[in-house]
Amino acid sequence: ETGVTQSPTHLIKTRGQQVTLRCSSQSGHNTVSWYQQALGQGPQFIFQYYREEENGRGNFPPRFSGLQFPNYSSELNVNALELDDSALYLCASSFGASGGTKETQYFGPGTRLLVL
Amino acid sequence: SQQGEEDPQALSIQEGENATMNCSYKTSINNLQWYRQNSGRGLVHLILIRSNEREKHSGRLRVTLDTSKKSSSLLITASRAADTASYFCATDGGGSNYKLTFGKGTLLTVNP
Protein backbone atom coordinates (compact mmCIF):
# COMPACT_ATOMS: atom_id res chain seq x y z
CA GLU A 1 0.00 0.00 0.00
CA THR A 2 1.36 3.43 -0.97
CA GLY A 3 -0.74 5.58 1.34
CA VAL A 4 -2.15 7.45 -1.67
CA THR A 5 -5.93 7.28 -1.83
CA GLN A 6 -8.33 8.27 -4.58
CA SER A 7 -12.07 8.72 -4.70
CA PRO A 8 -14.37 7.63 -6.10
CA THR A 9 -13.16 4.26 -7.39
CA HIS A 10 -15.61 4.17 -10.28
CA LEU A 11 -17.76 6.81 -11.92
CA ILE A 12 -20.21 6.91 -14.80
CA LYS A 13 -21.06 10.23 -16.46
CA THR A 14 -22.69 11.36 -19.67
CA ARG A 15 -21.22 13.53 -22.38
CA GLY A 16 -21.17 17.21 -21.51
CA GLN A 17 -21.21 16.68 -17.75
CA GLN A 18 -18.50 17.75 -15.33
CA VAL A 19 -16.57 15.52 -12.94
CA THR A 20 -14.32 16.02 -9.91
CA LEU A 21 -11.83 13.37 -8.85
CA ARG A 22 -9.98 13.48 -5.55
CA CYS A 23 -6.57 12.37 -4.35
CA SER A 24 -5.00 12.29 -0.89
CA SER A 25 -1.24 12.27 -1.01
CA GLN A 26 1.07 10.19 1.12
CA SER A 27 2.11 11.75 4.42
CA GLY A 28 5.17 13.97 3.99
CA HIS A 29 4.65 14.47 0.25
CA ASN A 30 4.08 17.94 -1.21
CA THR A 31 3.73 17.15 -4.91
CA VAL A 32 0.81 15.53 -6.73
CA SER A 33 0.80 14.51 -10.38
CA TRP A 34 -2.22 13.36 -12.37
CA TYR A 35 -2.16 10.87 -15.23
CA GLN A 36 -4.76 9.55 -17.66
CA GLN A 37 -4.52 5.94 -18.75
CA ALA A 38 -6.66 4.83 -21.67
CA LEU A 39 -7.33 1.13 -22.14
CA GLY A 40 -4.26 -0.69 -23.38
CA GLN A 41 -2.01 2.35 -23.11
CA GLY A 42 0.52 3.67 -20.66
CA PRO A 43 -0.37 6.59 -18.39
CA GLN A 44 -0.18 10.08 -19.90
CA PHE A 45 0.86 13.06 -17.80
CA ILE A 46 -1.93 15.62 -17.30
CA PHE A 47 -0.38 18.08 -14.83
CA GLN A 48 1.48 18.38 -11.57
CA TYR A 49 0.88 20.48 -8.46
CA TYR A 50 3.68 21.51 -6.13
CA ARG A 51 2.89 23.49 -2.98
CA GLU A 52 -0.57 24.43 -4.32
CA GLU A 53 0.70 25.78 -7.66
CA GLU A 54 0.49 24.11 -11.06
CA ASN A 55 4.01 23.00 -11.91
CA GLY A 56 3.83 21.72 -15.45
CA ARG A 57 1.14 20.49 -17.78
CA GLY A 58 0.91 17.83 -20.44
CA ASN A 59 -0.94 17.97 -23.73
CA PHE A 60 -4.45 18.23 -22.31
CA PRO A 61 -7.04 20.95 -23.07
CA PRO A 62 -8.01 23.64 -20.54
CA ARG A 63 -11.20 21.79 -19.62
CA PHE A 64 -8.87 19.63 -17.52
CA SER A 65 -8.08 21.66 -14.42
CA GLY A 66 -6.87 20.99 -10.93
CA LEU A 67 -6.32 22.21 -7.43
CA GLN A 68 -4.00 21.39 -4.59
CA PHE A 69 -4.98 22.19 -1.03
CA PRO A 70 -2.82 23.25 1.94
CA ASN A 71 -2.77 19.64 3.17
CA TYR A 72 -1.40 18.71 -0.30
CA SER A 73 -4.47 16.72 -1.30
CA SER A 74 -5.61 17.44 -4.83
CA GLU A 75 -8.60 17.52 -7.17
CA LEU A 76 -8.83 16.93 -10.89
CA ASN A 77 -11.78 18.58 -12.61
CA VAL A 78 -12.91 17.78 -16.12
CA ASN A 79 -15.58 19.92 -17.78
CA ALA A 80 -17.68 19.17 -20.85
CA LEU A 81 -16.89 15.48 -20.75
CA GLU A 82 -16.27 13.69 -24.03
CA LEU A 83 -16.47 9.97 -24.81
CA ASP A 84 -12.66 9.84 -25.16
CA ASP A 85 -12.28 10.98 -21.56
CA SER A 86 -13.23 7.45 -20.51
CA ALA A 87 -10.09 6.17 -18.82
CA LEU A 88 -8.39 5.30 -15.57
CA TYR A 89 -7.24 8.46 -13.80
CA LEU A 90 -4.23 8.04 -11.57
CA CYS A 91 -2.69 10.41 -9.11
CA ALA A 92 0.82 10.08 -7.82
CA SER A 93 2.39 11.78 -4.84
CA SER A 94 6.03 12.52 -4.21
CA PHE A 95 8.33 14.85 -2.36
CA GLY A 96 9.85 17.78 -4.18
CA ALA A 97 12.56 20.00 -2.73
CA SER A 98 12.42 23.05 -4.96
CA GLY A 99 9.72 22.49 -7.48
CA GLY A 100 9.17 19.16 -9.12
CA THR A 101 10.63 15.95 -7.85
CA LYS A 102 13.44 13.68 -8.80
CA GLU A 103 12.19 11.01 -6.52
CA THR A 104 9.85 8.08 -6.78
CA GLN A 105 6.24 8.86 -7.50
CA TYR A 106 3.77 6.70 -5.56
CA PHE A 107 0.48 5.99 -7.27
CA GLY A 108 -3.00 5.65 -5.93
CA PRO A 109 -5.41 2.91 -7.06
CA GLY A 110 -7.04 5.16 -9.63
CA THR A 111 -10.55 6.28 -10.53
CA ARG A 112 -12.14 4.54 -13.50
CA LEU A 113 -14.31 7.02 -15.40
CA LEU A 114 -16.80 5.93 -18.03
CA VAL A 115 -18.41 8.59 -20.20
CA LEU A 116 -21.57 7.52 -22.04
CA SER B 1 3.44 11.13 -26.66
CA GLN B 2 5.00 7.91 -25.42
CA GLN B 3 8.71 8.18 -24.74
CA GLY B 4 9.48 4.71 -23.49
CA GLU B 5 8.72 1.72 -25.66
CA GLU B 6 8.64 -1.68 -24.01
CA ASP B 7 9.55 -4.84 -25.81
CA PRO B 8 8.00 -7.34 -26.12
CA GLN B 9 4.39 -6.18 -25.93
CA ALA B 10 3.42 -9.54 -24.45
CA LEU B 11 5.41 -12.35 -22.84
CA SER B 12 4.17 -15.74 -21.66
CA ILE B 13 6.41 -18.00 -19.57
CA GLN B 14 6.22 -20.89 -17.13
CA GLU B 15 6.56 -20.50 -13.40
CA GLY B 16 10.20 -20.66 -12.36
CA GLU B 17 11.53 -19.24 -15.61
CA ASN B 18 13.14 -15.83 -15.92
CA ALA B 19 11.39 -12.95 -17.67
CA THR B 20 13.23 -10.16 -19.44
CA MET B 21 11.57 -6.97 -20.61
CA ASN B 22 13.25 -4.16 -22.48
CA CYS B 23 12.59 -0.46 -22.69
CA SER B 24 13.90 2.12 -25.11
CA TYR B 25 13.54 5.86 -24.79
CA LYS B 26 14.33 8.90 -26.87
CA THR B 27 15.60 11.83 -24.82
CA SER B 28 18.07 12.30 -21.99
CA ILE B 29 16.83 11.31 -18.56
CA ASN B 30 17.44 11.92 -14.86
CA ASN B 31 16.23 8.50 -13.91
CA LEU B 32 14.20 5.56 -15.16
CA GLN B 33 11.61 3.73 -13.13
CA TRP B 34 9.80 0.42 -13.57
CA TYR B 35 6.23 -0.05 -12.43
CA ARG B 36 3.86 -3.02 -12.27
CA GLN B 37 0.11 -2.83 -12.82
CA ASN B 38 -2.32 -5.62 -12.05
CA SER B 39 -5.55 -5.76 -14.07
CA GLY B 40 -5.94 -2.02 -14.68
CA ARG B 41 -5.42 -1.04 -11.06
CA GLY B 42 -2.91 1.45 -9.66
CA LEU B 43 0.77 1.32 -10.49
CA VAL B 44 3.16 -0.26 -8.03
CA HIS B 45 6.69 1.13 -8.00
CA LEU B 46 9.31 -1.57 -8.44
CA ILE B 47 12.66 0.10 -8.83
CA LEU B 48 14.31 3.41 -9.75
CA ILE B 49 17.67 3.60 -11.47
CA ARG B 50 19.45 6.93 -11.87
CA SER B 51 21.15 8.02 -15.06
CA ASN B 52 24.59 7.57 -13.51
CA GLU B 53 23.87 3.99 -12.46
CA ARG B 54 24.28 0.95 -14.70
CA GLU B 55 22.68 -1.83 -12.72
CA LYS B 56 20.45 -2.20 -9.71
CA HIS B 57 18.98 -5.15 -7.83
CA SER B 58 15.93 -5.52 -5.64
CA GLY B 59 15.00 -9.01 -4.53
CA ARG B 60 14.24 -11.02 -7.68
CA LEU B 61 14.48 -7.91 -9.86
CA ARG B 62 17.51 -6.77 -11.78
CA VAL B 63 17.47 -3.58 -13.81
CA THR B 64 20.14 -2.38 -16.18
CA LEU B 65 20.48 0.99 -17.83
CA ASP B 66 22.53 1.88 -20.90
CA THR B 67 22.29 5.62 -21.46
CA SER B 68 24.43 5.45 -24.61
CA LYS B 69 21.82 3.19 -26.20
CA LYS B 70 18.92 4.85 -24.39
CA SER B 71 17.68 1.49 -23.19
CA SER B 72 16.91 -0.41 -20.01
CA SER B 73 16.01 -3.97 -19.18
CA LEU B 74 14.08 -5.52 -16.32
CA LEU B 75 14.83 -9.11 -15.38
CA ILE B 76 12.54 -11.02 -13.06
CA THR B 77 14.15 -14.24 -11.90
CA ALA B 78 12.34 -17.40 -10.78
CA SER B 79 8.98 -15.99 -11.82
CA ARG B 80 5.76 -16.79 -9.97
CA ALA B 81 2.13 -16.79 -11.07
CA ALA B 82 1.68 -13.69 -8.88
CA ASP B 83 4.11 -11.82 -11.16
CA THR B 84 1.44 -11.84 -13.88
CA ALA B 85 0.85 -8.16 -14.63
CA SER B 86 1.67 -5.35 -17.03
CA TYR B 87 5.10 -3.80 -16.60
CA PHE B 88 5.88 -0.22 -17.56
CA CYS B 89 9.07 1.74 -17.77
CA ALA B 90 8.83 5.45 -17.09
CA THR B 91 11.43 8.08 -17.76
CA ASP B 92 11.91 11.36 -15.98
CA GLY B 93 13.37 13.85 -18.39
CA GLY B 94 14.03 16.65 -15.93
CA GLY B 95 12.63 20.07 -16.54
CA SER B 96 10.78 21.77 -13.74
CA ASN B 97 8.25 19.08 -13.01
CA TYR B 98 10.03 15.78 -13.62
CA LYS B 99 6.93 14.35 -15.24
CA LEU B 100 7.03 10.64 -15.92
CA THR B 101 6.68 9.52 -19.51
CA PHE B 102 5.48 5.94 -19.85
CA GLY B 103 5.64 3.35 -22.58
CA LYS B 104 2.72 1.12 -23.53
CA GLY B 105 3.92 -1.68 -21.28
CA THR B 106 4.70 -5.38 -21.49
CA LEU B 107 1.97 -7.82 -20.47
CA LEU B 108 3.65 -10.69 -18.63
CA THR B 109 1.76 -13.92 -18.08
CA VAL B 110 3.32 -16.51 -15.80
CA ASN B 111 1.65 -19.88 -16.17
CA PRO B 112 1.57 -22.18 -13.13
Coordinates of C-alpha atoms in Angstrom, one line a residue:
Chain A
E1 CA 0.0 0.0 0.0
T2 CA 1.4 3.4 -1.0
G3 CA -0.7 5.6 1.3
V4 CA -2.1 7.4 -1.7
T5 CA -5.9 7.3 -1.8
Q6 CA -8.3 8.3 -4.6
S7 CA -12.1 8.7 -4.7
P8 CA -14.4 7.6 -6.1
T9 CA -13.2 4.3 -7.4
H10 CA -15.6 4.2 -10.3
L11 CA -17.8 6.8 -11.9
I12 CA -20.2 6.9 -14.8
K13 CA -21.1 10.2 -16.5
T14 CA -22.7 11.4 -19.7
R15 CA -21.2 13.5 -22.4
G16 CA -21.2 17.2 -21.5
Q17 CA -21.2 16.7 -17.7
Q18 CA -18.5 17.7 -15.3
V19 CA -16.6 15.5 -12.9
T20 CA -14.3 16.0 -9.9
L21 CA -11.8 13.4 -8.9
R22 CA -10.0 13.5 -5.5
C23 CA -6.6 12.4 -4.3
S24 CA -5.0 12.3 -0.9
S25 CA -1.2 12.3 -1.0
Q26 CA 1.1 10.2 1.1
S27 CA 2.1 11.7 4.4
G28 CA 5.2 14.0 4.0
H29 CA 4.6 14.5 0.2
N30 CA 4.1 17.9 -1.2
T31 CA 3.7 17.1 -4.9
V32 CA 0.8 15.5 -6.7
S33 CA 0.8 14.5 -10.4
W34 CA -2.2 13.4 -12.4
Y35 CA -2.2 10.9 -15.2
Q36 CA -4.8 9.6 -17.7
Q37 CA -4.5 5.9 -18.8
A38 CA -6.7 4.8 -21.7
L39 CA -7.3 1.1 -22.1
G40 CA -4.3 -0.7 -23.4
Q41 CA -2.0 2.4 -23.1
G42 CA 0.5 3.7 -20.7
P43 CA -0.4 6.6 -18.4
Q44 CA -0.2 10.1 -19.9
F45 CA 0.9 13.1 -17.8
I46 CA -1.9 15.6 -17.3
F47 CA -0.4 18.1 -14.8
Q48 CA 1.5 18.4 -11.6
Y49 CA 0.9 20.5 -8.5
Y50 CA 3.7 21.5 -6.1
R51 CA 2.9 23.5 -3.0
E52 CA -0.6 24.4 -4.3
E53 CA 0.7 25.8 -7.7
E54 CA 0.5 24.1 -11.1
N55 CA 4.0 23.0 -11.9
G56 CA 3.8 21.7 -15.4
R57 CA 1.1 20.5 -17.8
G58 CA 0.9 17.8 -20.4
N59 CA -0.9 18.0 -23.7
F60 CA -4.5 18.2 -22.3
P61 CA -7.0 20.9 -23.1
P62 CA -8.0 23.6 -20.5
R63 CA -11.2 21.8 -19.6
F64 CA -8.9 19.6 -17.5
S65 CA -8.1 21.7 -14.4
G66 CA -6.9 21.0 -10.9
L67 CA -6.3 22.2 -7.4
Q68 CA -4.0 21.4 -4.6
F69 CA -5.0 22.2 -1.0
P70 CA -2.8 23.3 1.9
N71 CA -2.8 19.6 3.2
Y72 CA -1.4 18.7 -0.3
S73 CA -4.5 16.7 -1.3
S74 CA -5.6 17.4 -4.8
E75 CA -8.6 17.5 -7.2
L76 CA -8.8 16.9 -10.9
N77 CA -11.8 18.6 -12.6
V78 CA -12.9 17.8 -16.1
N79 CA -15.6 19.9 -17.8
A80 CA -17.7 19.2 -20.9
L81 CA -16.9 15.5 -20.8
E82 CA -16.3 13.7 -24.0
L83 CA -16.5 10.0 -24.8
D84 CA -12.7 9.8 -25.2
D85 CA -12.3 11.0 -21.6
S86 CA -13.2 7.5 -20.5
A87 CA -10.1 6.2 -18.8
L88 CA -8.4 5.3 -15.6
Y89 CA -7.2 8.5 -13.8
L90 CA -4.2 8.0 -11.6
C91 CA -2.7 10.4 -9.1
A92 CA 0.8 10.1 -7.8
S93 CA 2.4 11.8 -4.8
S94 CA 6.0 12.5 -4.2
F95 CA 8.3 14.8 -2.4
G96 CA 9.8 17.8 -4.2
A97 CA 12.6 20.0 -2.7
S98 CA 12.4 23.0 -5.0
G99 CA 9.7 22.5 -7.5
G100 CA 9.2 19.2 -9.1
T101 CA 10.6 16.0 -7.8
K102 CA 13.4 13.7 -8.8
E103 CA 12.2 11.0 -6.5
T104 CA 9.9 8.1 -6.8
Q105 CA 6.2 8.9 -7.5
Y106 CA 3.8 6.7 -5.6
F107 CA 0.5 6.0 -7.3
G108 CA -3.0 5.6 -5.9
P109 CA -5.4 2.9 -7.1
G110 CA -7.0 5.2 -9.6
T111 CA -10.6 6.3 -10.5
R112 CA -12.1 4.5 -13.5
L113 CA -14.3 7.0 -15.4
L114 CA -16.8 5.9 -18.0
V115 CA -18.4 8.6 -20.2
L116 CA -21.6 7.5 -22.0
Chain B
S1 CA 3.4 11.1 -26.7
Q2 CA 5.0 7.9 -25.4
Q3 CA 8.7 8.2 -24.7
G4 CA 9.5 4.7 -23.5
E5 CA 8.7 1.7 -25.7
E6 CA 8.6 -1.7 -24.0
D7 CA 9.5 -4.8 -25.8
P8 CA 8.0 -7.3 -26.1
Q9 CA 4.4 -6.2 -25.9
A10 CA 3.4 -9.5 -24.4
L11 CA 5.4 -12.3 -22.8
S12 CA 4.2 -15.7 -21.7
I13 CA 6.4 -18.0 -19.6
Q14 CA 6.2 -20.9 -17.1
E15 CA 6.6 -20.5 -13.4
G16 CA 10.2 -20.7 -12.4
E17 CA 11.5 -19.2 -15.6
N18 CA 13.1 -15.8 -15.9
A19 CA 11.4 -13.0 -17.7
T20 CA 13.2 -10.2 -19.4
M21 CA 11.6 -7.0 -20.6
N22 CA 13.2 -4.2 -22.5
C23 CA 12.6 -0.5 -22.7
S24 CA 13.9 2.1 -25.1
Y25 CA 13.5 5.9 -24.8
K26 CA 14.3 8.9 -26.9
T27 CA 15.6 11.8 -24.8
S28 CA 18.1 12.3 -22.0
I29 CA 16.8 11.3 -18.6
N30 CA 17.4 11.9 -14.9
N31 CA 16.2 8.5 -13.9
L32 CA 14.2 5.6 -15.2
Q33 CA 11.6 3.7 -13.1
W34 CA 9.8 0.4 -13.6
Y35 CA 6.2 -0.1 -12.4
R36 CA 3.9 -3.0 -12.3
Q37 CA 0.1 -2.8 -12.8
N38 CA -2.3 -5.6 -12.0
S39 CA -5.6 -5.8 -14.1
G40 CA -5.9 -2.0 -14.7
R41 CA -5.4 -1.0 -11.1
G42 CA -2.9 1.5 -9.7
L43 CA 0.8 1.3 -10.5
V44 CA 3.2 -0.3 -8.0
H45 CA 6.7 1.1 -8.0
L46 CA 9.3 -1.6 -8.4
I47 CA 12.7 0.1 -8.8
L48 CA 14.3 3.4 -9.7
I49 CA 17.7 3.6 -11.5
R50 CA 19.4 6.9 -11.9
S51 CA 21.1 8.0 -15.1
N52 CA 24.6 7.6 -13.5
E53 CA 23.9 4.0 -12.5
R54 CA 24.3 0.9 -14.7
E55 CA 22.7 -1.8 -12.7
K56 CA 20.4 -2.2 -9.7
H57 CA 19.0 -5.1 -7.8
S58 CA 15.9 -5.5 -5.6
G59 CA 15.0 -9.0 -4.5
R60 CA 14.2 -11.0 -7.7
L61 CA 14.5 -7.9 -9.9
R62 CA 17.5 -6.8 -11.8
V63 CA 17.5 -3.6 -13.8
T64 CA 20.1 -2.4 -16.2
L65 CA 20.5 1.0 -17.8
D66 CA 22.5 1.9 -20.9
T67 CA 22.3 5.6 -21.5
S68 CA 24.4 5.5 -24.6
K69 CA 21.8 3.2 -26.2
K70 CA 18.9 4.8 -24.4
S71 CA 17.7 1.5 -23.2
S72 CA 16.9 -0.4 -20.0
S73 CA 16.0 -4.0 -19.2
L74 CA 14.1 -5.5 -16.3
L75 CA 14.8 -9.1 -15.4
I76 CA 12.5 -11.0 -13.1
T77 CA 14.2 -14.2 -11.9
A78 CA 12.3 -17.4 -10.8
S79 CA 9.0 -16.0 -11.8
R80 CA 5.8 -16.8 -10.0
A81 CA 2.1 -16.8 -11.1
A82 CA 1.7 -13.7 -8.9
D83 CA 4.1 -11.8 -11.2
T84 CA 1.4 -11.8 -13.9
A85 CA 0.8 -8.2 -14.6
S86 CA 1.7 -5.3 -17.0
Y87 CA 5.1 -3.8 -16.6
F88 CA 5.9 -0.2 -17.6
C89 CA 9.1 1.7 -17.8
A90 CA 8.8 5.5 -17.1
T91 CA 11.4 8.1 -17.8
D92 CA 11.9 11.4 -16.0
G93 CA 13.4 13.9 -18.4
G94 CA 14.0 16.7 -15.9
G95 CA 12.6 20.1 -16.5
S96 CA 10.8 21.8 -13.7
N97 CA 8.3 19.1 -13.0
Y98 CA 10.0 15.8 -13.6
K99 CA 6.9 14.3 -15.2
L100 CA 7.0 10.6 -15.9
T101 CA 6.7 9.5 -19.5
F102 CA 5.5 5.9 -19.9
G103 CA 5.6 3.3 -22.6
K104 CA 2.7 1.1 -23.5
G105 CA 3.9 -1.7 -21.3
T106 CA 4.7 -5.4 -21.5
L107 CA 2.0 -7.8 -20.5
L108 CA 3.6 -10.7 -18.6
T109 CA 1.8 -13.9 -18.1
V110 CA 3.3 -16.5 -15.8
N111 CA 1.7 -19.9 -16.2
P112 CA 1.6 -22.2 -13.1

